[in-house]
Amino acid sequence: MSSTLGDVWTRAHGFLDEDLCERYSRHLLAGLDELHSRDIAHRDVGLGSCLLDPQTNVLKLSDLGLSMSANHFLLRA
């Protein structure tokens, strides 16, 4: 993964192709769904925690340093 979604967003001046946005959104939501299915709350989703592979246009969620058990997080909210 050679760049973040933030890098791509900056280079594109905030204008990304609609199909590419949909693809990235689907990948992000799939990643969050996987975490949530394992009762993990990411707690720091942002442009910098979305890594991109420019050859395949695959987005992966990273930076789980602030993540915690969703059950624990929800009980303390």
Short mmCIF file of C-alpha atoms in Angstrom, two decimals:
data_model
loop_
_atom_site.label_atom_id
_atom_site.label_comp_id
_atom_site.label_asym_id
_atom_site.label_seq_id
_atom_site.Cartn_x
_atom_site.Cartn_y
_atom_site.Cartn_z
CA MET A 1 0.00 0.00 0.00
CA SER A 2 1.79 3.08 -1.20
CA SER A 3 -0.56 5.91 -0.30
CA THR A 4 -3.51 6.89 1.84
CA LEU A 5 -6.92 8.11 0.82
CA GLY A 6 -5.83 11.50 2.14
CA ASP A 7 -2.92 11.58 -0.33
CA VAL A 8 -5.22 10.73 -3.25
CA TRP A 9 -7.82 13.26 -2.10
CA THR A 10 -5.20 16.02 -1.91
CA ARG A 11 -3.73 15.23 -5.36
CA ALA A 12 -7.26 15.18 -6.86
CA HIS A 13 -8.13 18.51 -5.16
CA GLY A 14 -11.16 16.84 -3.60
CA PHE A 15 -12.63 15.61 -6.89
CA LEU A 16 -12.55 11.85 -7.37
CA ASP A 17 -14.28 9.83 -10.04
CA GLU A 18 -17.73 8.70 -8.88
CA ASP A 19 -17.03 5.03 -9.64
CA LEU A 20 -13.76 5.21 -7.72
CA CYS A 21 -15.51 6.81 -4.74
CA GLU A 22 -18.08 4.04 -4.79
CA ARG A 23 -15.35 1.40 -4.93
CA TYR A 24 -13.44 2.95 -2.02
CA SER A 25 -16.65 3.33 -0.02
CA ARG A 26 -17.56 -0.32 -0.54
CA HIS A 27 -14.08 -1.43 0.57
CA LEU A 28 -14.20 0.82 3.64
CA LEU A 29 -17.65 -0.39 4.64
CA ALA A 30 -16.64 -4.02 4.10
CA GLY A 31 -13.63 -3.48 6.37
CA LEU A 32 -15.76 -1.87 9.07
CA ASP A 33 -18.34 -4.64 8.73
CA GLU A 34 -15.60 -7.23 9.27
CA LEU A 35 -14.33 -5.42 12.36
CA HIS A 36 -17.84 -5.01 13.76
CA SER A 37 -18.64 -8.69 13.13
CA ARG A 38 -15.70 -9.41 15.46
CA ASP A 39 -16.99 -6.86 18.01
CA ILE A 40 -14.14 -4.42 17.34
CA ALA A 41 -14.66 -0.64 17.24
CA HIS A 42 -12.00 1.12 15.13
CA ARG A 43 -12.50 4.58 16.75
CA ASP A 44 -10.12 6.45 14.39
CA VAL A 45 -11.44 6.14 10.83
CA GLY A 46 -10.13 8.94 8.65
CA LEU A 47 -8.44 9.67 5.35
CA GLY A 48 -5.05 8.76 6.82
CA SER A 49 -6.15 5.34 8.06
CA CYS A 50 -7.40 4.22 4.64
CA LEU A 51 -4.48 2.73 2.72
CA LEU A 52 -4.65 2.42 -1.08
CA ASP A 53 -2.96 0.23 -3.65
CA PRO A 54 -2.94 2.37 -6.82
CA GLN A 55 -2.44 -0.60 -9.16
CA THR A 56 -5.56 -2.44 -8.03
CA ASN A 57 -7.54 0.46 -6.45
CA VAL A 58 -7.97 -1.62 -3.30
CA LEU A 59 -8.61 0.25 -0.05
CA LYS A 60 -7.69 -1.31 3.29
CA LEU A 61 -8.45 0.03 6.73
CA SER A 62 -5.40 0.43 8.97
CA ASP A 63 -4.24 2.07 12.20
CA LEU A 64 -6.08 0.01 14.76
CA GLY A 65 -4.13 1.57 17.64
CA LEU A 66 -7.23 3.10 19.22
CA SER A 67 -9.50 0.15 18.52
CA MET A 68 -11.12 -1.77 21.33
CA SER A 69 -13.84 -4.25 22.04
CA ALA A 70 -17.12 -2.76 20.85
CA ASN A 71 -18.87 -4.19 23.90
CA HIS A 72 -16.40 -2.46 26.22
CA PHE A 73 -16.62 0.79 24.25
CA LEU A 74 -20.43 0.80 24.22
CA LEU A 75 -20.66 0.13 27.95
CA ARG A 76 -18.47 3.14 28.73
CA ALA A 77 -20.23 5.56 26.38
#
